[in-house]
Tab-separated table of C-alpha atoms and ligand atoms in Angstrom:
chain	number	residue	atom	x	y	z
A	1	MET	CA	0.000	0.000	0.000
A	2	ALA	CA	1.448	3.380	-1.002
A	3	THR	CA	2.181	5.736	1.851
A	4	LEU	CA	1.233	9.391	1.763
A	5	GLN	CA	4.205	11.718	2.049
A	6	VAL	CA	3.091	15.094	3.299
A	7	PRO	CA	5.582	17.916	2.847
A	8	LEU	CA	6.111	20.632	5.403
A	9	ARG	CA	4.727	23.986	4.259
A	10	GLY	CA	7.251	26.664	3.230
A	11	HIS	CA	9.964	24.026	3.571
A	12	ALA	CA	13.523	24.861	4.579
A	13	GLY	CA	12.664	28.549	4.782
A	14	GLY	CA	12.549	28.778	0.957
A	15	ALA	CA	9.783	30.343	-1.146
A	16	PRO	CA	6.675	28.149	-1.326
A	17	THR	CA	6.498	25.956	-4.414
A	18	THR	CA	3.403	25.586	-6.534
A	19	LYS	CA	2.354	23.130	-9.238
A	20	ALA	CA	-0.764	22.920	-11.404
A	21	VAL	CA	-3.131	20.212	-12.573
A	22	ILE	CA	-5.585	20.445	-15.483
A	23	LEU	CA	-8.443	17.929	-15.247
A	24	VAL	CA	-9.509	16.860	-18.724
A	25	GLY	CA	-11.803	13.852	-18.140
A	26	GLY	CA	-11.941	11.261	-20.893
A	27	PRO	CA	-13.835	9.940	-23.886
A	28	SER	CA	-16.917	8.926	-21.863
A	29	ARG	CA	-17.307	12.558	-20.794
A	30	GLY	CA	-18.007	15.509	-23.065
A	31	THR	CA	-21.077	13.744	-24.476
A	32	ARG	CA	-22.977	17.019	-24.386
A	33	PHE	CA	-20.301	18.404	-26.700
A	34	ARG	CA	-21.492	16.100	-29.494
A	35	PRO	CA	-21.463	16.185	-32.446
A	36	LEU	CA	-18.176	18.118	-32.243
A	37	SER	CA	-16.572	15.697	-29.755
A	38	LEU	CA	-17.231	12.817	-32.170
A	39	ASP	CA	-14.225	14.016	-34.138
A	40	LEU	CA	-12.032	15.712	-31.555
A	41	PRO	CA	-11.645	15.425	-27.734
A	42	LYS	CA	-13.334	18.478	-26.223
A	43	PRO	CA	-10.184	19.935	-24.557
A	44	LEU	CA	-8.551	20.197	-28.003
A	45	PHE	CA	-11.451	22.070	-29.610
A	46	GLU	CA	-10.364	25.559	-30.684
A	47	VAL	CA	-12.073	28.718	-29.514
A	48	ALA	CA	-10.597	32.116	-30.368
A	49	GLY	CA	-7.733	30.437	-32.224
A	50	HIS	CA	-6.517	28.234	-29.324
A	51	SER	CA	-7.586	24.895	-27.921
A	52	ILE	CA	-9.696	24.984	-24.755
A	53	ILE	CA	-6.841	23.358	-22.789
A	54	ASP	CA	-4.369	25.906	-24.171
A	55	HIS	CA	-6.400	28.752	-22.633
A	56	CYS	CA	-6.007	27.024	-19.223
A	57	PHE	CA	-2.333	26.301	-19.802
A	58	SER	CA	-1.460	29.825	-20.860
A	59	ALA	CA	-3.047	31.186	-17.648
A	60	ILE	CA	-0.788	28.818	-15.683
A	61	THR	CA	2.291	29.997	-17.582
A	62	LYS	CA	1.659	33.534	-16.260
A	63	ILE	CA	2.578	32.321	-12.745
A	64	PRO	CA	6.386	32.304	-12.862
A	65	GLU	CA	6.821	29.989	-9.859
A	66	ILE	CA	4.946	27.107	-11.522
A	67	GLN	CA	7.428	24.774	-13.164
A	68	GLU	CA	5.433	21.582	-13.351
A	69	VAL	CA	1.997	21.032	-14.877
A	70	PHE	CA	0.059	17.760	-15.020
A	71	ILE	CA	-2.802	17.006	-17.343
A	72	ILE	CA	-4.878	14.288	-15.660
A	73	GLY	CA	-7.496	12.346	-17.572
A	74	TYR	CA	-8.365	8.989	-19.059
A	75	TYR	CA	-8.004	9.731	-22.758
A	76	ASP	CA	-5.509	7.670	-24.703
A	77	GLU	CA	-1.838	8.646	-24.194
A	78	THR	CA	-1.580	9.937	-27.775
A	79	VAL	CA	-4.380	12.532	-27.490
A	80	PHE	CA	-2.332	15.302	-25.853
A	81	ARG	CA	1.051	14.393	-27.358
A	82	ASP	CA	1.171	17.242	-29.899
A	83	PHE	CA	-0.240	19.764	-27.451
A	84	ILE	CA	2.436	18.832	-24.885
A	85	LYS	CA	5.195	18.929	-27.493
A	86	ASP	CA	4.195	22.454	-28.582
A	87	ALA	CA	3.696	23.650	-24.987
A	88	ALA	CA	7.121	22.319	-23.946
A	89	ARG	CA	8.757	24.000	-26.956
A	90	ASP	CA	7.126	27.368	-26.169
A	91	HIS	CA	7.747	27.131	-22.395
A	92	PRO	CA	11.018	25.273	-21.902
A	93	HIS	CA	11.162	26.113	-18.158
A	94	ILE	CA	7.894	24.194	-17.531
A	95	THR	CA	7.670	20.412	-17.351
A	96	ILE	CA	4.302	19.260	-18.650
A	97	LYS	CA	3.124	15.655	-18.366
A	98	TYR	CA	0.012	13.689	-19.135
A	99	LEU	CA	-1.035	11.270	-16.377
A	100	ARG	CA	-3.576	8.737	-17.537
A	101	GLU	CA	-6.129	7.216	-15.186
A	102	TYR	CA	-6.831	3.556	-15.968
A	103	GLN	CA	-10.534	4.438	-15.662
A	104	ALA	CA	-12.555	7.501	-14.572
A	105	LEU	CA	-11.549	8.061	-10.950
A	106	GLY	CA	-13.471	11.322	-10.424
A	107	THR	CA	-12.112	14.835	-10.020
A	108	ALA	CA	-10.532	14.035	-6.617
A	109	GLY	CA	-9.797	10.346	-7.279
A	110	GLY	CA	-7.468	11.219	-10.179
A	111	LEU	CA	-5.522	13.683	-8.008
A	112	TYR	CA	-5.158	11.085	-5.264
A	113	HIS	CA	-4.113	8.334	-7.644
A	114	PHE	CA	-1.246	10.497	-8.907
A	115	ARG	CA	-0.350	11.993	-5.512
A	116	ASP	CA	3.243	10.755	-5.639
A	117	ALA	CA	3.874	12.621	-8.913
A	118	ILE	CA	2.186	15.764	-7.565
A	119	LEU	CA	4.045	15.581	-4.218
A	120	LYS	CA	7.456	14.980	-5.789
A	121	GLY	CA	9.794	17.833	-4.850
A	122	ARG	CA	7.491	18.585	-1.890
A	123	PRO	CA	5.382	21.436	-3.322
A	124	ASP	CA	3.391	23.431	-0.768
A	125	ARG	CA	0.308	23.864	-2.908
A	126	PHE	CA	-1.123	23.230	-6.333
A	127	PHE	CA	-3.791	24.655	-8.596
A	128	VAL	CA	-6.514	22.458	-10.041
A	129	LEU	CA	-8.267	23.746	-13.177
A	130	ASN	CA	-11.279	22.057	-14.740
A	131	ALA	CA	-10.540	22.083	-18.446
A	132	ASP	CA	-14.181	22.684	-19.306
A	133	VAL	CA	-14.440	26.260	-18.089
A	134	CYS	CA	-13.792	29.507	-19.875
A	135	CYS	CA	-12.634	32.383	-17.691
A	136	SER	CA	-9.811	34.814	-17.119
A	137	PHE	CA	-8.267	32.413	-14.532
A	138	PRO	CA	-7.150	35.006	-11.944
A	139	LEU	CA	-4.564	32.606	-10.485
A	140	GLN	CA	-2.317	35.351	-9.138
A	141	SER	CA	-5.179	36.804	-7.091
A	142	MET	CA	-5.978	33.318	-5.767
A	143	LEU	CA	-2.365	32.920	-4.655
A	144	ARG	CA	-2.496	36.311	-2.959
A	145	LEU	CA	-5.655	35.406	-1.037
A	146	PHE	CA	-4.131	32.034	-0.113
A	147	GLU	CA	-1.120	33.742	1.425
A	148	GLU	CA	-3.057	36.586	3.031
A	149	LYS	CA	-5.360	34.157	4.843
A	150	ASP	CA	-2.802	31.415	5.448
A	151	ALA	CA	-5.378	29.264	3.701
A	152	GLU	CA	-5.576	25.521	3.198
A	153	ALA	CA	-7.804	25.883	0.152
A	154	VAL	CA	-9.058	28.673	-2.113
A	155	ILE	CA	-11.895	28.246	-4.613
A	156	LEU	CA	-12.742	30.642	-7.451
A	157	GLY	CA	-16.397	31.750	-7.308
A	158	THR	CA	-18.672	33.874	-9.464
A	159	ARG	CA	-22.206	35.236	-9.114
A	160	VAL	CA	-24.867	33.906	-11.484
A	161	PRO	CA	-28.549	34.837	-11.772
A	162	ASP	CA	-30.564	33.305	-8.891
A	163	GLU	CA	-32.556	31.036	-11.182
A	164	ALA	CA	-29.370	29.468	-12.618
A	165	ALA	CA	-27.529	28.914	-9.315
A	166	THR	CA	-28.887	25.480	-8.429
A	167	ASN	CA	-27.315	24.021	-11.601
A	168	PHE	CA	-23.891	24.580	-10.053
A	169	GLY	CA	-21.960	24.017	-6.830
A	170	CYS	CA	-23.139	26.758	-4.449
A	171	ILE	CA	-20.913	28.531	-1.944
A	172	VAL	CA	-22.108	30.267	1.217
A	173	SER	CA	-19.361	32.553	2.443
A	174	ASP	CA	-18.682	35.258	4.969
A	175	ALA	CA	-18.716	38.478	2.930
A	176	HIS	CA	-16.129	40.103	5.161
A	177	SER	CA	-13.594	37.321	5.796
A	178	LYS	CA	-14.262	35.482	2.458
A	179	ARG	CA	-14.321	32.252	4.399
A	180	VAL	CA	-16.371	29.438	2.874
A	181	LEU	CA	-18.978	28.480	5.465
A	182	HIS	CA	-20.948	25.965	3.474
A	183	TYR	CA	-20.719	24.220	0.099
A	184	VAL	CA	-23.472	22.242	-1.630
A	185	GLU	CA	-23.199	20.747	-5.131
A	186	LYS	CA	-26.355	21.477	-7.151
A	187	PRO	CA	-28.640	22.088	-4.147
A	188	GLU	CA	-32.346	21.351	-4.485
A	189	SER	CA	-33.273	24.862	-3.433
A	190	ARG	CA	-31.443	28.159	-3.587
A	191	ILE	CA	-28.799	28.684	-0.922
A	192	SER	CA	-26.535	31.198	-2.659
A	193	ASN	CA	-25.858	32.632	-6.097
A	194	LEU	CA	-22.089	32.473	-5.582
A	195	ILE	CA	-21.031	29.367	-7.494
A	196	ASN	CA	-18.001	27.139	-7.982
A	197	CYS	CA	-15.980	28.084	-11.091
A	198	GLY	CA	-14.004	24.814	-11.124
A	199	VAL	CA	-10.656	26.455	-10.274
A	200	TYR	CA	-8.964	25.666	-6.949
A	201	LEU	CA	-5.729	26.162	-5.041
A	202	PHE	CA	-5.047	23.472	-2.433
A	203	ALA	CA	-2.395	23.071	0.260
A	204	THR	CA	-0.843	19.651	-0.364
A	205	GLU	CA	-0.836	18.866	3.350
A	206	THR	CA	-4.627	19.352	3.548
A	207	ILE	CA	-6.114	18.027	0.349
A	208	PHE	CA	-4.647	14.525	0.185
A	209	PRO	CA	-5.607	13.608	3.769
A	210	SER	CA	-9.104	15.013	3.049
A	211	ILE	CA	-9.439	12.817	-0.027
A	212	ARG	CA	-8.123	9.837	1.928
A	213	SER	CA	-10.747	10.422	4.669
A	214	ALA	CA	-13.480	10.618	2.024
A	215	MET	CA	-12.244	7.360	0.515
A	216	LYS	CA	-12.282	5.731	3.916
A	217	ARG	CA	-15.828	6.917	4.593
A	218	ARG	CA	-16.756	5.584	1.180
A	219	ALA	CA	-15.166	2.197	1.861
A	220	ASP	CA	-16.953	1.968	5.234
A	221	ARG	CA	-20.387	2.351	3.631
A	222	PRO	CA	-20.010	1.497	-0.044
A	223	ARG	CA	-23.668	0.856	-0.766
A	224	LEU	CA	-24.762	4.384	0.151
A	225	VAL	CA	-22.621	6.176	-2.365
A	226	SER	CA	-23.681	5.045	-5.789
A	227	TYR	CA	-24.723	8.397	-7.241
A	228	PRO	CA	-23.583	8.959	-10.820
A	229	SER	CA	-22.641	12.352	-12.264
A	230	SER	CA	-24.655	13.628	-15.186
A	231	ASP	CA	-21.988	12.577	-17.686
A	232	ALA	CA	-21.324	9.251	-16.028
A	233	LEU	CA	-24.975	8.224	-16.316
A	234	ASP	CA	-24.221	6.587	-19.686
A	235	SER	CA	-21.842	4.124	-18.132
A	236	TYR	CA	-23.503	3.702	-14.733
A	237	HIS	CA	-24.583	0.204	-13.954
A	238	VAL	CA	-26.314	-1.747	-11.210
A	239	PRO	CA	-23.658	-3.166	-8.870
A	240	ARG	CA	-22.787	-6.838	-9.034
A	241	SER	CA	-20.703	-8.554	-6.393
A	242	GLY	CA	-17.060	-7.581	-6.993
A	243	ASP	CA	-18.047	-4.200	-8.466
A	244	GLU	CA	-17.771	-2.333	-5.190
A	245	GLU	CA	-14.082	-1.736	-5.400
A	246	GLU	CA	-14.316	-0.172	-8.852
A	247	LYS	CA	-17.212	2.071	-7.850
A	248	THR	CA	-15.746	3.217	-4.549
A	249	GLU	CA	-12.674	4.607	-6.303
A	250	VAL	CA	-14.691	7.434	-7.901
A	251	ILE	CA	-14.229	10.393	-5.588
A	252	ARG	CA	-15.318	13.841	-6.612
A	253	LEU	CA	-14.093	17.157	-5.251
A	254	GLU	CA	-17.545	18.654	-5.703
A	255	GLN	CA	-19.608	15.994	-3.928
A	256	ASP	CA	-17.127	14.359	-1.569
A	257	ILE	CA	-14.517	16.916	-0.503
A	258	LEU	CA	-15.533	20.592	-0.696
A	259	SER	CA	-18.347	20.521	1.867
A	260	ASP	CA	-15.968	18.872	4.359
A	261	LEU	CA	-13.341	21.545	3.749
A	262	ALA	CA	-16.020	24.190	4.428
A	263	ASP	CA	-16.863	22.516	7.742
A	264	ASN	CA	-13.468	22.466	9.337
A	265	ARG	CA	-10.706	23.984	7.246
A	266	GLN	CA	-9.178	27.337	6.332
A	267	PHE	CA	-11.195	27.424	3.107
A	268	PHE	CA	-11.689	30.766	1.289
A	269	VAL	CA	-13.389	31.979	-1.866
A	270	LEU	CA	-12.064	34.488	-4.390
A	271	GLU	CA	-15.046	36.030	-6.143
A	272	THR	CA	-14.246	36.975	-9.732
A	273	LYS	CA	-16.152	39.820	-11.372
A	274	ASP	CA	-14.617	38.912	-14.705
A	275	PHE	CA	-16.219	36.572	-17.269
A	276	TRP	CA	-16.892	32.880	-16.567
A	277	ARG	CA	-18.764	30.200	-18.504
A	278	GLN	CA	-18.828	26.429	-18.554
A	279	ILE	CA	-18.059	24.687	-21.828
A	280	LYS	CA	-20.430	21.719	-21.650
A	281	THR	CA	-22.689	21.697	-24.698
A	282	ALA	CA	-21.247	22.179	-28.177
A	283	GLY	CA	-23.226	25.432	-28.405
A	284	SER	CA	-21.433	26.811	-25.330
A	285	ALA	CA	-18.275	27.062	-27.460
A	286	VAL	CA	-19.837	30.128	-29.157
A	287	PRO	CA	-20.106	32.306	-25.999
A	288	ALA	CA	-16.696	30.962	-24.893
A	289	ASN	CA	-15.256	32.005	-28.267
A	290	ALA	CA	-16.786	35.475	-27.851
A	291	LEU	CA	-15.428	35.894	-24.307
A	292	TYR	CA	-11.887	34.781	-25.172
A	293	LEU	CA	-11.896	36.970	-28.313
A	294	MET	CA	-13.033	39.916	-26.227
A	295	LYS	CA	-10.224	39.267	-23.755
A	296	ALA	CA	-7.683	39.102	-26.609
A	297	TRP	CA	-9.119	42.354	-28.007
A	298	GLN	CA	-8.822	44.103	-24.639
A	299	SER	CA	-5.208	43.013	-24.323
A	300	GLN	CA	-4.535	44.248	-27.888
A	301	SER	CA	-3.477	40.800	-29.062
A	302	GLU	CA	-1.556	40.802	-32.343
A	303	GLU	CA	-3.297	37.555	-33.286
A	304	LEU	CA	-6.594	39.264	-34.086
A	305	ALA	CA	-7.578	40.583	-37.530
A	306	LYS	CA	-7.141	44.323	-37.960
A	307	PRO	CA	-10.499	46.157	-37.827
A	308	SER	CA	-11.779	47.632	-41.095
A	309	ALA	CA	-15.096	48.447	-42.769
A	310	ASN	CA	-15.632	44.698	-43.204
A	311	ILE	CA	-13.946	43.382	-40.062
A	312	LEU	CA	-15.943	44.215	-36.939
A	313	PRO	CA	-13.696	43.289	-34.024
A	314	PRO	CA	-12.955	40.995	-32.368
A	315	VAL	CA	-12.271	38.543	-35.189
A	316	PHE	CA	-9.641	35.800	-35.427
A	317	ILE	CA	-8.620	34.676	-38.927
A	318	HIS	CA	-6.047	31.891	-39.225
A	319	PRO	CA	-3.143	33.012	-41.430
A	320	THR	CA	-3.831	30.175	-43.914
A	321	ALA	CA	-7.505	31.158	-44.435
A	322	THR	CA	-8.604	33.056	-47.559
A	323	VAL	CA	-11.264	35.706	-47.013
A	324	ASP	CA	-12.695	37.723	-49.911
A	325	PRO	CA	-12.308	41.441	-49.111
A	326	THR	CA	-16.049	42.006	-49.665
A	327	ALA	CA	-17.004	39.464	-46.958
A	328	LYS	CA	-18.100	41.077	-43.692
A	329	LEU	CA	-16.966	39.295	-40.496
A	330	GLY	CA	-17.609	39.968	-36.804
A	331	PRO	CA	-18.018	40.575	-34.082
A	332	ASN	CA	-16.929	37.397	-32.277
A	333	VAL	CA	-15.894	35.257	-35.204
A	334	SER	CA	-13.083	32.669	-35.433
A	335	ILE	CA	-12.012	31.400	-38.862
A	336	GLY	CA	-9.867	28.245	-38.869
A	337	PRO	CA	-6.964	27.062	-41.023
A	338	ARG	CA	-7.433	26.810	-44.820
A	339	VAL	CA	-11.018	28.088	-44.745
A	340	THR	CA	-12.168	29.918	-47.885
A	341	ILE	CA	-14.788	32.633	-47.635
A	342	GLY	CA	-16.384	33.954	-50.818
A	343	ALA	CA	-17.537	37.415	-51.880
A	344	GLY	CA	-20.419	39.082	-50.050
A	345	VAL	CA	-20.479	36.533	-47.200
A	346	ARG	CA	-21.680	37.694	-43.769
A	347	ILE	CA	-20.476	35.913	-40.589
A	348	LYS	CA	-21.203	36.970	-37.030
A	349	GLU	CA	-20.930	35.210	-33.581
A	350	ALA	CA	-19.610	32.005	-35.127
A	351	ILE	CA	-16.780	29.477	-35.300
A	352	VAL	CA	-15.785	28.206	-38.743
A	353	LEU	CA	-13.490	25.180	-38.433
A	354	GLU	CA	-10.629	23.950	-40.621
A	355	ASP	CA	-11.032	23.479	-44.385
A	356	VAL	CA	-14.582	24.845	-44.607
A	357	GLU	CA	-15.691	26.480	-47.861
A	358	VAL	CA	-18.285	29.252	-47.631
A	359	ARG	CA	-19.543	30.247	-51.066
A	360	HIS	CA	-20.497	33.772	-52.100
A	361	ASP	CA	-23.286	35.678	-50.324
A	362	ALA	CA	-23.880	33.000	-47.667
A	363	CYS	CA	-24.737	34.129	-44.133
A	364	ILE	CA	-23.627	32.414	-40.896
A	365	LEU	CA	-24.899	33.687	-37.540
A	366	TYR	CA	-24.657	32.130	-34.020
A	367	SER	CA	-23.330	28.884	-35.453
A	368	ILE	CA	-20.430	26.439	-35.547
A	369	ILE	CA	-19.482	25.058	-38.956
A	370	GLY	CA	-17.730	21.662	-38.674
A	371	TRP	CA	-14.447	20.681	-40.321
A	372	SER	CA	-14.439	20.455	-44.159
A	373	SER	CA	-18.096	21.457	-44.466
A	374	ARG	CA	-19.376	23.350	-47.471
A	375	ILE	CA	-21.907	26.189	-47.305
A	376	GLY	CA	-23.625	26.995	-50.611
A	377	ALA	CA	-24.138	30.393	-52.256
A	378	TRP	CA	-26.881	32.518	-50.642
A	379	ALA	CA	-27.356	29.818	-47.962
A	380	ARG	CA	-28.245	30.924	-44.442
A	381	VAL	CA	-27.051	29.012	-41.355
A	382	GLU	CA	-28.247	30.598	-38.151
A	383	GLY	CA	-28.922	30.165	-34.451
A	384	THR	CA	-30.688	32.485	-32.039
A	385	PRO	CA	-28.933	35.059	-29.853
A	386	THR	CA	-29.279	34.414	-26.114
A	387	PRO	CA	-28.913	37.151	-23.484
A	388	VAL	CA	-25.324	37.673	-22.329
A	389	ARG	CA	-26.218	36.804	-18.711
A	390	GLU	CA	-27.693	33.418	-19.689
A	391	HIS	CA	-25.763	30.316	-18.730
A	392	SER	CA	-27.814	28.116	-21.019
A	393	THR	CA	-27.488	27.431	-24.736
A	394	SER	CA	-31.036	26.303	-25.382
A	395	VAL	CA	-34.144	28.257	-26.367
A	396	VAL	CA	-37.810	27.309	-26.584
A	397	LYS	CA	-39.218	27.379	-30.141
A	398	ASN	CA	-42.857	26.416	-30.739
A	399	GLY	CA	-42.991	24.941	-27.230
A	400	VAL	CA	-39.936	22.714	-27.838
A	401	LYS	CA	-36.524	23.185	-26.235
A	402	VAL	CA	-33.873	23.420	-28.983
A	403	GLN	CA	-30.220	24.457	-29.156
A	404	SER	CA	-29.846	28.206	-29.594
A	405	ILE	CA	-26.639	27.660	-31.581
A	406	THR	CA	-26.749	25.876	-34.943
A	407	ILE	CA	-24.034	23.240	-35.179
A	408	LEU	CA	-22.924	21.399	-38.286
A	409	GLY	CA	-20.724	18.342	-37.677
A	410	LYS	CA	-17.751	17.422	-39.827
A	411	GLU	CA	-18.118	17.374	-43.655
A	412	CYS	CA	-21.692	18.602	-43.851
A	413	SER	CA	-22.949	20.336	-46.925
A	414	VAL	CA	-25.640	23.020	-47.148
A	415	GLY	CA	-27.096	23.552	-50.628
A	416	ASP	CA	-27.283	26.907	-52.397
A	417	GLU	CA	-30.041	29.139	-50.954
A	418	VAL	CA	-30.897	26.590	-48.202
A	419	ARG	CA	-31.774	27.942	-44.747
A	420	VAL	CA	-30.735	26.019	-41.604
A	421	GLN	CA	-32.090	27.420	-38.344
A	422	ASN	CA	-31.475	26.228	-34.744
A	423	CYS	CA	-30.381	22.762	-35.833
A	424	VAL	CA	-27.763	20.293	-34.654
A	425	CYS	CA	-26.552	18.308	-37.623
A	426	LEU	CA	-24.466	15.128	-37.303
A	427	PRO	CA	-21.371	14.663	-39.517
A	428	PHE	CA	-21.551	13.936	-43.269
A	429	LYS	CA	-25.106	15.257	-43.834
A	430	ASP	CA	-26.199	16.846	-47.061
A	431	LEU	CA	-28.862	19.506	-46.400
A	432	ARG	CA	-30.791	20.296	-49.566
A	433	ARG	CA	-33.981	21.785	-48.115
A	434	ASP	CA	-34.734	24.357	-45.416
A	435	VAL	CA	-34.689	22.937	-41.855
A	436	ALA	CA	-35.493	24.484	-38.496
A	437	ASN	CA	-35.419	23.320	-34.833
A	438	GLU	CA	-34.263	19.799	-35.632
A	439	VAL	CA	-31.517	17.374	-34.735
A	440	ILE	CA	-30.493	15.924	-38.071
A	441	MET	CA	-29.250	12.370	-37.538
B	1	GTP	P1	-21.808	18.403	-14.123
B	1	GTP	O1	-22.693	18.420	-15.312
B	1	GTP	O2	-21.724	19.710	-13.406
B	1	GTP	O3	-22.029	17.214	-13.203
B	1	GTP	O4	-20.363	18.311	-14.609
B	1	GTP	P2	-19.660	17.147	-15.392
B	1	GTP	O5	-20.006	15.842	-14.815
B	1	GTP	O6	-19.841	17.333	-16.858
B	1	GTP	O7	-18.193	17.567	-15.136
B	1	GTP	P3	-17.456	17.589	-13.762
B	1	GTP	O8	-17.848	18.797	-12.999
B	1	GTP	O9	-17.619	16.257	-13.126
B	1	GTP	O10	-16.004	17.733	-14.330
B	1	GTP	C1	-15.210	18.868	-14.121
B	1	GTP	C2	-13.906	18.710	-14.892
B	1	GTP	O11	-13.230	17.550	-14.450
B	1	GTP	C3	-14.072	18.538	-16.382
B	1	GTP	O12	-13.006	19.206	-17.025
B	1	GTP	C4	-13.992	17.050	-16.595
B	1	GTP	O13	-13.459	16.729	-17.856
B	1	GTP	C5	-13.019	16.625	-15.487
B	1	GTP	N1	-13.338	15.305	-14.962
B	1	GTP	C6	-14.540	14.824	-14.592
B	1	GTP	N2	-14.413	13.550	-14.153
B	1	GTP	C7	-13.118	13.231	-14.236
B	1	GTP	C8	-12.360	12.058	-13.923
B	1	GTP	O14	-12.877	11.011	-13.529
B	1	GTP	N3	-11.015	12.135	-14.109
B	1	GTP	C9	-10.412	13.261	-14.582
B	1	GTP	N4	-9.100	13.262	-14.721
B	1	GTP	N5	-11.084	14.366	-14.901
B	1	GTP	C10	-12.417	14.365	-14.725
């Protein structure tokens, strides 16, 4: 049985050391990101010209003291190979490794399984970032609060509209001291509109013993703990004898650890006033794209297209894309590699992925166009705008809940003059007539 080595904090009088973990999940997760995740693991999907995981990683690289980053998940070893190669080339002072769980162990179970790797070199603390969130990752401010309060854990929180709060982990905190008093994952009734952003900073000497205690509690009463997460429902099964061990290894920060930390630990919340969204459904990539483009625009990023009469910022155009000068793009548009955009095209609030062809005078609004798709002349592909404050990507049309963002999977084709409205279209479909509010299988 492996022993748990717990380092002393601020060891040998030196500066505290900090690592970071990005939790990426695995192929059984991200099902709500279909049809886009059928062709690419969600963390590698590009918004605002960078993969979702790259947005997390680049926030980590802004903290100079972090020299080791782990990506923990249960995707195949090859999935993040190119990302890691590029990241290591661009940031030679950072070691970045993929640690693969042999099966889904849960957001805390994965950390615990790889505790020896995380604890190597005796770091004092480490960040944990859920890869499926889009935010400005104010890691420096979290570190500051951690030090100011001599904390054992800091969680990033944000306010959401009251009616949305119960879809998230809710935090009750002391407004003055910022101490977390109470944490409930998706409560049945409203307890607070301050919610968990999925970004944490943990003291190593606190978090691993907390996970171990939760595992022990779990082992002591295995039959009471068989709740599946929303994504895990697909694979959840009725226990047979011998299954207990497998099931009891799933330990989640949200359900099993955070409420305990709130009860008896130095646990604080940093409330961000900056943007935050989850990236769960495929449609949620469109607001995430807009928010990251806006951030790049505010920081005067050189990567964005220069504004002009036909470029309404912020717009990202990959250098290998060809855009006719009469096409009007923006705001909040990302154009991928080798895309060709014809004359008179209009694109707004949209992501156009690699190798797409958009023929002349087509219009694309509130949509994602999948890899190698083809949009005909005068065609119209459109979703419905949702209010900026909304944390949902569905709308009700004719009494039916449909996706507000239109999504075309890989290699779809939309005929000339065809109109596609609020549809999710699986890969390889040929749309030759107008469609609205449908999932096209
Ligand atoms: P809810 O719909 O809120 O229940 O969320 P979810 O089940 O879709 O995601 P969850 O909050 O459980 O996951 C948060 C982050 O952790 C995401 O980036 C997931 O990919 C990742 N994650 C979830 N489960 C696991 C796991 O078993 N192992 C690892 N390494 N990552 C995980």
